[in-house]
Amino acid sequence: MSTTYDRQQPAFYALIAALVVMSVGPVLLMFVNSFKLDVDIISGTSGMIFLPTIQNYETALCDVLWYKPDHVDHCSLKFGNAFINSLIIALVSTILTLVIGCMAAYALVRFRFMGRDSVSLTTLMVRMVPPAVLLVPVFGLWNNEFCIDKTSYVGSAIRDTFGGRGDVCLAGTHSGIILVYIAMNLPFVIWILQSFIVQVPRSLEEAARVDGAGPFQVFFKVVLPLIKPGLAAAAIFTFRIAWNEYLLASALSDRNTKTVPILIVNNMSEFNVEWGVIMATGMLLAIPPIIFTLFASRQIITGMTAGAVKG
Amino acid sequence: MQRAMANRLTPYMFMAPAVVIMVIALLYPLGYMVWGSFRDWDPSQTIGEAEFVGLKNYITLWHDPNFRESLGVTLSFAFFVVTFEMIIGVGLALLLDRNIRGMSVLRTLFILPMMIAPVVVGLMWRYMYHPTVGTFNRFFESIGLPSVDWLGANALMSVIIADIWQWTPFIFILSLAALQSLPRSALEAARIDGATGWQQIIHIKLPLMMPVLIVTGLLRLIDAFKVLEVILVMTEGGPGLSTEILALRISRTATEFRELGVAAAMSNYLLILLLFITLMMFAFTRWQEMRTNRLRAAAEEDE
């Protein structure tokens, strides 16, 4: 297919160049700075002339490196651990949200059943709830109510296996954070996927049913393969939120389940900011979303327009 | 018989996991919060031990000058952010709605700021705004302008600029999609009738895009009340209370001042505000649907 492009004035291209610099510039700046020593960042001989170094990354990743960098005498930044926590939490919550969300979206689109309208209305309404609003109740519930008594059979078994003191609570565990993220993302995922499932022709499903497929088979073998673009979009958005979220994770995690955003905020609020190391950690946190953007931008844009426009 | 029963249960089986999770981790917590907002509640107590104080938390907040200032900051942040983003985003979409090479690359680069963690965005901008080593002040210095106290005296403006940087692309992409799905016939007809570029924009493009623009704006407005991390990293709400938006104040009340009841009441105020906006959005989409249905019915009658 050959498309012809309109010729534009030079001023137009200048504008586009300026826009690109504006949107990518700060990211690029952080990237460059993460390879500079603090001395170079502060001394201000700005520009590109400096000796690139991976020292900042070594400091950040000191707890997972197989060798001990010379310039790190005490490995205080547990970045590697936090990175693994972030990965576990983001991946598990993305997968679960997708599975649960597309089943629910399918039911909402394809079946008429009692309570359907109230379910879809609730889904829409809770989309507006900000994470900050969930902070207080989730903190209270996860620490006090959603617990297994340590004297009970299950509770004592968990305490014997994993150690620790007190009742077994959701707070401070990966599953506690994952549960909130799933609940937070479900409304959005259901909303996006609905608009994709509507487009699946009914006749296909009926043909499968005539051939003797049960409802679950129809769903997994016929519907799911057809809504792959929607699933990709929903997956990226869910991952993005679970990967980037700070507030709820900071309320629910303990020393061992910290995620990367918490680590960055904790290091920022200290008085003397080590810019180089902080930028390196920021860059590491930003890499997965950047990769997604570069490789799946079409799905992201489809998801964004489907989520906002159709409906 | 058994088969019919199984079929009737299918939708509930598909819905069950989602409903269970949303009830446990979303609806029950929200109810719990409303209940807790009527109590004098300390993080060390369980909610049962906390003393019931009725509407006291709400009334205290209503008369609390700090809360009012924070509410004002939130509202003006949301207002400026949405206004500027709508103007710039829609303007750029109108300008760039042309058949040019590399448009998809351009869009990819534009969505980059949205995908990056808010914490990292805050970090980048805090560096660029830094009074001595920051990019902006260095640039001003090199061309001989006085340096600006970005995160000090002009903190709210700086925070707003960072948010505009991050979220204008969202509006841009949605309005570009809306523009490109406009009926070609209307634009064609206007061109043949000799409408200038401006006339086309004002009389045809903008009115036709309006439904999408309003929904986009309202979505962005709801999201503007959710912003927290960027501001937390950049200013931590300061200096003073000048950038302390409600979300930040809720989290500080809960974690620093350890007054969960007050924080819950504050969350409820925020929820009510957002509920109002969401209802407006609902009402608008309903009205829109009714209008298109009526127009279609009228058109069919004419034929």
XYZ file of C-alpha atoms in Angstrom:
614
model
C 0.000 0.000 0.000
C 1.509 3.317 -0.954
C 0.405 6.461 0.782
C 1.257 9.909 -0.341
C 2.180 12.433 2.289
C 1.417 16.111 2.170
C 4.334 18.484 2.029
C 4.501 20.831 4.995
C 6.167 24.127 5.734
C 9.511 24.143 7.567
C 7.896 25.894 10.540
C 5.655 22.887 10.967
C 8.622 20.549 11.237
C 10.290 22.911 13.679
C 7.199 22.748 15.868
C 7.196 18.966 15.782
C 10.873 18.864 16.660
C 10.241 21.189 19.602
C 7.384 18.975 20.826
C 9.512 15.852 20.611
C 12.315 17.523 22.548
C 9.823 18.644 25.171
C 8.269 15.244 25.715
C 11.392 13.110 25.521
C 13.899 15.649 26.877
C 13.369 15.114 30.611
C 13.603 11.332 30.222
C 16.773 11.687 28.201
C 18.188 14.090 30.762
C 17.597 11.569 33.517
C 19.170 8.843 31.398
C 22.306 10.908 30.795
C 22.553 12.010 34.407
C 22.303 8.460 35.683
C 25.700 7.853 34.071
C 27.315 10.865 35.691
C 29.094 11.141 38.997
C 27.467 13.440 41.550
C 30.414 15.800 41.155
C 29.691 16.160 37.453
C 25.966 16.713 38.041
C 26.531 19.417 40.629
C 29.561 21.176 39.177
C 27.377 22.160 36.269
C 29.722 21.912 33.340
C 26.492 20.956 31.676
C 26.414 19.325 28.319
C 27.579 16.069 26.993
C 31.258 16.195 27.910
C 31.753 13.855 30.841
C 33.129 10.440 31.524
C 30.218 8.010 31.589
C 30.285 5.657 34.535
C 28.114 2.800 35.697
C 28.994 3.458 39.345
C 25.469 4.674 40.113
C 23.962 1.482 38.812
C 26.471 -0.555 40.761
C 25.554 1.265 43.957
C 21.865 0.769 43.281
C 22.151 -2.901 42.474
C 24.783 -3.762 45.065
C 22.678 -6.403 46.793
C 22.226 -8.522 43.669
C 25.617 -8.047 42.015
C 27.880 -11.076 41.950
C 30.955 -8.955 42.654
C 31.586 -6.199 45.142
C 32.162 -2.773 43.557
C 35.164 -0.900 44.986
C 33.316 2.331 45.697
C 30.541 0.733 47.763
C 31.666 -0.019 51.284
C 28.241 -0.610 52.761
C 25.352 -1.849 50.722
C 22.488 0.096 52.250
C 20.212 0.420 49.244
C 18.334 -2.859 48.877
C 17.314 -2.118 45.323
C 17.571 -5.621 43.912
C 15.212 -6.966 46.551
C 12.707 -4.179 45.881
C 12.923 -4.766 42.151
C 12.067 -8.434 42.598
C 9.143 -7.506 44.874
C 7.859 -5.055 42.276
C 8.135 -7.672 39.555
C 6.281 -10.340 41.538
C 3.516 -7.968 42.588
C 3.050 -6.379 39.158
C 3.105 -9.643 37.198
C 0.846 -11.649 39.494
C -1.707 -8.883 39.845
C -1.723 -8.252 36.085
C -2.349 -11.905 35.247
C -5.052 -12.362 37.865
C -6.784 -9.101 36.965
C -6.891 -10.100 33.315
C -8.308 -13.565 33.933
C -10.926 -12.412 36.416
C -11.691 -9.239 34.501
C -12.310 -10.820 31.123
C -14.574 -13.462 32.602
C -16.649 -10.762 34.231
C -16.670 -8.596 31.109
C -17.839 -11.573 29.055
C -20.688 -12.288 31.443
C -21.737 -8.632 31.439
C -21.814 -8.450 27.656
C -23.248 -11.833 26.735
C -25.701 -12.864 29.406
C -28.817 -11.307 30.812
C -28.989 -12.180 34.478
C -30.298 -10.835 37.724
C -28.204 -8.016 39.143
C -26.417 -7.372 35.830
C -27.264 -3.673 35.755
C -26.245 -3.017 39.320
C -22.948 -4.833 38.773
C -22.091 -2.802 35.707
C -23.116 0.443 37.401
C -20.942 -0.328 40.439
C -18.025 -1.149 38.163
C -18.349 2.227 36.542
C -18.709 4.134 39.782
C -15.686 2.662 41.515
C -13.472 3.734 38.630
C -13.357 7.170 40.171
C -12.112 6.090 43.613
C -8.618 7.536 44.182
C -6.003 5.336 45.853
C -5.668 7.910 48.629
C -9.271 7.259 49.642
C -8.529 3.560 50.019
C -5.511 4.256 52.198
C -7.262 4.514 55.568
C -9.668 1.570 55.309
C -7.166 -0.723 53.623
C -4.559 0.073 56.250
C -7.042 -0.679 59.036
C -8.519 -3.792 57.503
C -5.325 -5.409 56.298
C -3.672 -4.915 59.680
C -6.531 -5.771 61.990
C -9.435 -7.554 60.381
C -8.078 -9.666 57.548
C -6.001 -11.782 59.855
C -5.804 -15.391 60.875
C -5.485 -15.907 64.590
C -2.051 -17.290 65.423
C -3.573 -19.840 67.774
C -5.783 -21.284 65.054
C -4.689 -24.305 63.075
C -3.789 -22.503 59.814
C -2.309 -19.504 61.623
C 0.058 -21.547 63.753
C 1.086 -23.587 60.718
C 2.045 -20.388 58.867
C 3.906 -19.013 61.875
C 5.807 -22.299 62.289
C 6.850 -22.351 58.639
C 7.667 -18.698 58.040
C 8.475 -17.469 61.540
C 7.481 -14.047 62.787
C 5.269 -12.969 65.644
C 1.672 -11.919 66.160
C -1.379 -12.847 64.155
C -1.004 -13.682 60.491
C -2.244 -10.607 58.610
C -2.513 -9.572 54.989
C -0.476 -6.442 55.604
C 3.200 -6.851 54.856
C 2.679 -9.702 52.421
C 2.813 -9.718 48.660
C -0.713 -11.094 48.479
C -2.032 -8.167 50.519
C -0.745 -5.645 48.004
C -1.749 -7.805 45.043
C -5.324 -8.030 46.335
C -5.707 -4.232 46.444
C -4.205 -3.825 42.997
C -6.556 -6.393 41.490
C -9.559 -4.687 43.034
C -8.344 -1.259 41.910
C -7.743 -2.336 38.315
C -10.734 -4.616 37.775
C -13.256 -1.864 36.969
C -11.025 -0.400 34.280
C -10.149 -3.768 32.766
C -13.793 -4.845 32.684
C -14.735 -1.563 31.045
C -12.089 -1.838 28.296
C -12.677 -5.510 27.587
C -16.435 -5.058 27.314
C -15.946 -2.822 24.313
C -13.817 -5.495 22.647
C -16.097 -8.431 23.463
C -19.117 -6.633 22.006
C -17.382 -6.756 18.642
C -17.001 -10.555 18.645
C -19.699 -11.893 16.289
C -22.317 -13.884 18.151
C -22.674 -16.361 15.294
C -19.162 -17.663 15.944
C -20.014 -18.510 19.515
C -23.287 -20.108 18.520
C -21.536 -22.244 15.896
C -19.145 -23.492 18.571
C -22.049 -24.192 20.886
C -23.852 -26.190 18.201
C -20.702 -28.269 17.815
C -21.085 -29.167 21.456
C -18.756 -26.769 23.290
C -19.701 -25.794 26.835
C -19.796 -22.142 27.956
C -16.263 -22.253 29.341
C -14.908 -23.859 26.187
C -16.607 -21.230 24.058
C -15.054 -18.543 26.196
C -11.506 -19.864 26.249
C -11.294 -21.247 22.720
C -13.401 -18.830 20.712
C -13.714 -15.500 22.496
C -10.299 -15.129 24.124
C -8.236 -15.528 20.929
C -10.391 -12.927 19.211
C -9.929 -10.201 21.824
C -6.136 -10.450 22.038
C -5.565 -6.761 21.179
C -7.907 -5.775 24.002
C -6.163 -8.114 26.388
C -2.797 -6.623 25.459
C -4.049 -3.103 26.100
C -5.635 -4.065 29.413
C -2.488 -5.918 30.461
C -0.279 -2.915 29.810
C -2.513 -0.558 31.759
C -2.809 -2.905 34.708
C 0.901 -3.554 34.774
C 1.600 0.142 34.579
C -0.513 0.912 37.640
C 0.731 -2.042 39.677
C 4.345 -1.280 38.757
C 4.193 2.448 39.416
C 1.900 2.695 42.447
C 3.400 4.118 45.599
C 0.864 5.103 48.250
C -0.964 1.848 49.022
C 2.204 -0.194 48.675
C 3.916 2.038 51.213
C 1.077 1.573 53.682
C 0.904 -2.193 53.265
C 4.491 -3.316 52.824
C 7.065 -4.044 55.467
C 10.843 -4.080 55.251
C 10.967 -7.166 53.055
C 8.105 -6.439 50.696
C 9.063 -2.874 49.729
C 8.603 -2.024 46.081
C 10.825 0.234 43.972
C 8.681 3.419 44.151
C 8.808 3.283 47.958
C 12.569 2.983 47.851
C 12.872 6.014 45.588
C 10.580 8.192 47.705
C 12.405 7.197 50.884
C 15.736 8.169 49.370
C 14.357 11.425 47.988
C 12.992 12.745 51.242
C 16.368 12.654 52.899
C 18.039 16.025 53.093
C 21.078 15.369 50.980
C 19.962 13.838 47.715
C 22.457 11.661 45.880
C 21.256 12.608 42.436
C 23.269 10.086 40.465
C 22.103 7.012 42.368
C 18.514 8.233 42.598
C 18.414 8.831 38.853
C 19.826 5.368 38.238
C 17.087 3.786 40.352
C 14.493 5.961 38.622
C 15.800 4.871 35.262
C 15.614 1.201 36.263
C 12.006 1.715 37.400
C 11.166 3.472 34.150
C 12.687 0.885 31.817
C 9.828 -1.666 31.706
C 7.153 0.971 30.902
C 9.448 2.524 28.282
C 9.934 -0.851 26.612
C 6.176 -1.414 26.564
C 5.612 1.995 25.054
C 8.131 1.468 22.299
C 6.877 -1.967 21.322
C 3.156 -1.792 21.985
C 2.227 1.818 21.448
C -0.580 0.874 19.093
C -2.234 -1.316 21.730
C -1.818 1.417 24.328
C -3.508 3.962 22.093
C -6.318 1.546 21.233
C -6.832 0.859 24.900
C -6.861 4.523 25.776
C -9.412 5.449 23.141
C -11.545 2.397 23.910
C -11.475 3.192 27.597
C -12.492 6.790 27.184
C -14.432 7.183 23.986
C -16.509 4.079 23.590
C -18.885 3.746 26.442
C -32.750 -30.479 33.179
C -29.354 -30.468 34.812
C -27.916 -28.844 31.711
C -30.446 -25.974 31.837
C -29.583 -25.419 35.486
C -25.879 -25.288 34.635
C -26.557 -22.796 31.857
C -28.510 -20.553 34.173
C -25.628 -20.574 36.626
C -22.980 -19.786 33.993
C -23.103 -15.993 34.175
C -22.824 -16.108 37.957
C -19.836 -18.405 37.721
C -18.155 -15.982 35.316
C -18.954 -13.021 37.541
C -18.186 -14.616 40.903
C -14.407 -14.034 41.197
C -14.659 -10.380 40.176
C -17.579 -9.723 42.501
C -15.901 -11.442 45.447
C -12.653 -9.505 45.017
C -14.352 -6.178 44.508
C -16.569 -6.680 47.536
C -13.675 -7.719 49.782
C -11.084 -5.206 48.671
C -13.104 -2.253 47.423
C -16.708 -2.031 48.598
C -16.211 -3.373 52.107
C -13.234 -1.047 52.707
C -15.273 1.905 51.469
C -18.093 1.047 53.877
C -15.541 0.513 56.616
C -14.171 3.976 55.925
C -17.579 5.620 56.174
C -18.122 3.818 59.460
C -14.672 4.799 60.716
C -15.173 8.446 59.825
C -17.652 8.736 62.701
C -15.070 7.606 65.206
C -12.106 9.001 67.062
C -9.781 6.412 65.652
C -6.098 5.859 66.355
C -3.976 3.475 64.239
C -3.161 1.390 67.317
C -6.844 0.697 68.004
C -9.122 -1.659 66.161
C -12.203 0.076 64.881
C -14.376 -1.534 67.558
C -12.332 0.053 70.339
C -12.491 3.519 68.821
C -14.944 5.906 70.399
C -18.034 6.912 68.427
C -18.089 10.694 68.009
C -20.847 11.222 65.440
C -20.260 13.974 62.935
C -17.467 15.584 64.949
C -14.727 14.770 62.431
C -16.711 16.294 59.571
C -17.505 19.448 61.509
C -13.934 19.913 62.723
C -12.704 19.568 59.171
C -15.254 21.995 57.823
C -13.957 24.680 60.187
C -10.315 23.719 59.811
C -8.503 26.454 57.841
C -5.779 23.994 56.807
C -8.333 21.642 55.305
C -9.968 24.506 53.473
C -6.660 25.672 52.093
C -5.859 22.170 50.978
C -9.271 21.893 49.320
C -8.633 25.202 47.575
C -5.243 24.025 46.356
C -6.793 20.809 45.054
C -9.556 22.622 43.214
C -7.280 25.180 41.631
C -4.762 22.489 40.688
C -7.500 20.447 39.001
C -8.986 23.495 37.301
C -5.738 24.847 35.839
C -4.414 21.457 34.872
C -7.548 20.433 32.995
C -8.004 23.819 31.320
C -4.449 24.076 30.031
C -4.257 20.454 29.024
C -7.511 20.712 27.085
C -6.425 23.863 25.271
C -2.940 22.644 24.418
C -3.972 19.061 23.685
C -6.886 19.927 21.410
C -4.876 22.688 19.735
C -2.043 20.319 18.952
C -4.462 17.699 17.664
C -6.037 20.222 15.280
C -2.596 21.305 14.151
C -1.098 17.860 13.688
C -4.141 16.246 12.081
C -2.342 16.018 8.768
C -1.142 13.301 6.574
C 2.510 13.285 7.556
C 5.233 10.702 7.549
C 6.141 9.244 10.925
C 2.935 10.116 12.760
C 2.942 6.806 14.605
C 6.504 7.356 15.822
C 5.439 10.774 17.033
C 2.492 9.373 18.948
C 4.726 6.748 20.534
C 7.098 9.426 21.792
C 4.200 11.500 23.094
C 2.718 8.737 25.247
C 6.050 8.085 26.923
C 5.488 10.628 29.750
C 2.180 9.005 30.706
C 3.616 5.535 31.049
C 6.522 6.427 33.310
C 6.003 6.098 37.054
C 4.689 9.281 38.713
C 7.440 8.882 41.281
C 10.039 9.064 38.507
C 8.291 12.020 36.870
C 8.431 13.842 40.189
C 12.105 12.968 40.479
C 12.965 14.306 37.018
C 11.135 17.554 37.563
C 12.538 18.028 41.043
C 15.972 17.841 39.500
C 15.113 20.226 36.669
C 13.562 22.714 39.102
C 16.508 22.544 41.511
C 17.486 26.120 42.491
C 21.204 25.789 41.695
C 21.958 22.606 39.765
C 18.578 22.395 37.991
C 18.267 22.566 34.244
C 15.916 25.540 34.072
C 17.862 27.869 36.330
C 21.115 26.945 34.629
C 19.585 27.736 31.290
C 18.258 31.077 32.546
C 21.641 31.867 34.002
C 23.438 31.099 30.752
C 21.253 33.491 28.801
C 21.477 36.121 31.509
C 18.016 35.932 33.041
C 17.436 35.964 36.805
C 16.836 32.517 38.278
C 13.360 31.520 39.365
C 12.444 30.036 42.733
C 10.532 27.162 41.154
C 9.625 24.898 44.036
C 9.608 27.702 46.576
C 7.509 30.755 45.824
C 6.055 29.341 42.606
C 5.557 25.784 43.784
C 1.937 25.364 42.679
C 2.712 26.665 39.206
C 5.702 24.344 38.891
C 3.644 21.356 39.946
C 0.956 22.292 37.433
C 3.546 22.553 34.647
C 4.864 19.083 35.442
C 1.356 17.641 35.303
C 0.665 19.389 32.023
C 3.834 17.848 30.634
C 2.745 14.410 31.727
C -0.920 14.413 30.749
C -1.421 16.724 27.763
C -0.548 13.811 25.430
C -3.591 11.942 26.798
C -5.927 14.688 25.614
C -3.933 15.043 22.397
C -4.252 11.370 21.489
C -7.936 11.152 22.308
C -8.847 14.286 20.392
C -6.715 13.192 17.450
C -8.642 9.906 17.400
C -11.899 11.848 17.554
C -10.778 14.144 14.728
C -9.829 11.284 12.484
C -13.164 9.573 12.956
C -15.165 12.647 11.950
C -17.425 12.129 8.938
C -15.393 13.058 5.861
C -18.528 14.202 4.031
C -19.165 17.138 6.365
C -15.592 18.414 6.010
C -15.679 17.849 2.261
C -18.906 19.829 1.958
C -17.495 22.703 4.000
C -14.387 22.825 1.843
C -16.439 22.947 -1.343
C -18.547 25.753 0.115
C -15.293 27.673 0.576
C -14.927 27.610 4.368
C -11.490 28.725 5.567
C -9.403 26.619 7.909
C -10.569 28.544 10.948
C -14.207 28.365 9.943
C -13.924 24.620 9.493
C -12.434 24.260 12.938
C -14.930 26.463 14.755
C -18.130 25.523 12.968
C -17.560 21.892 12.074
C -14.656 20.146 13.751
C -15.070 21.415 17.305
C -18.862 20.934 17.532
C -18.576 17.421 16.125
C -15.765 16.540 18.541
C -17.557 18.048 21.508
C -19.034 14.848 22.983
C -15.633 13.151 23.057
C -13.971 16.298 24.366
C -16.380 16.626 27.266
C -15.966 13.005 28.331
C -12.178 13.307 27.986
C -12.140 16.470 30.051
C -14.243 14.928 32.796
C -12.058 11.797 32.875
C -8.995 13.977 33.175
C -10.703 15.980 35.919
C -11.366 12.810 37.918
C -7.734 11.784 37.434
C -6.493 15.203 38.491
C -7.888 14.501 41.961
C -5.907 11.273 42.087
C -2.505 12.901 41.537
C -0.309 12.373 44.526
C 3.100 10.856 43.914
C 4.394 13.559 41.577
C 3.670 16.262 44.119
C 4.878 14.180 47.036
C 8.271 13.693 45.429
C 8.584 17.252 44.137
C 7.508 19.323 47.124
C 6.045 17.035 49.812
C 3.138 19.467 49.895
C 5.242 22.455 50.789
C 6.361 25.108 51.142
C 3.758 25.560 53.842
C 0.551 24.125 52.485
C 0.917 25.680 49.054
C 0.919 22.386 47.141
C -0.738 20.112 49.667
C -3.565 18.597 47.643
C -6.265 16.619 49.443
C -4.867 13.193 48.577
C -1.567 14.177 50.145
C -3.274 15.629 53.196
C -5.261 12.427 53.697
C -2.115 10.351 53.665
C -0.327 12.735 56.032
C -3.263 12.852 58.443
C -3.320 9.085 58.535
C 0.395 8.378 58.796
C 1.932 11.432 60.472
C -0.848 12.825 62.661
C -2.243 9.341 63.241
C -5.870 10.456 63.117
C -7.547 7.787 61.055
C -11.072 9.057 61.777
C -10.300 12.526 60.454
C -8.494 11.085 57.439
C -11.532 8.921 56.727
C -13.871 11.920 56.949
C -11.585 13.802 54.576
C -11.617 10.879 52.156
C -15.390 11.014 52.259
C -15.434 14.686 51.346
C -13.169 13.881 48.381
C -15.374 10.957 47.371
C -18.496 13.106 47.438
C -16.786 15.640 45.202
C -15.748 12.939 42.739
C -19.161 11.311 42.883
C -20.637 14.599 41.801
C -18.326 14.813 38.765
C -18.965 11.188 37.835
C -22.719 11.704 38.019
C -22.345 14.694 35.752
C -20.487 12.502 33.282
C -23.244 9.876 33.444
C -25.956 12.430 32.972
C -24.096 13.866 30.037
C -23.576 10.536 28.236
C -27.227 9.585 28.836
C -28.373 12.910 27.438
C -26.063 12.444 24.475
C -27.484 8.983 23.751
C -31.027 10.239 23.980
C -30.254 13.076 21.636
C -28.669 10.874 18.975
C -31.584 8.454 19.231
C -34.032 11.297 18.792
C -32.094 12.695 15.844
C -31.955 9.284 14.234
C -35.688 8.781 14.754
C -36.363 12.187 13.232
C -34.149 11.396 10.263
C -35.960 8.127 9.694
C -39.326 9.874 9.774
C -38.165 12.307 7.127
C -37.293 9.559 4.713
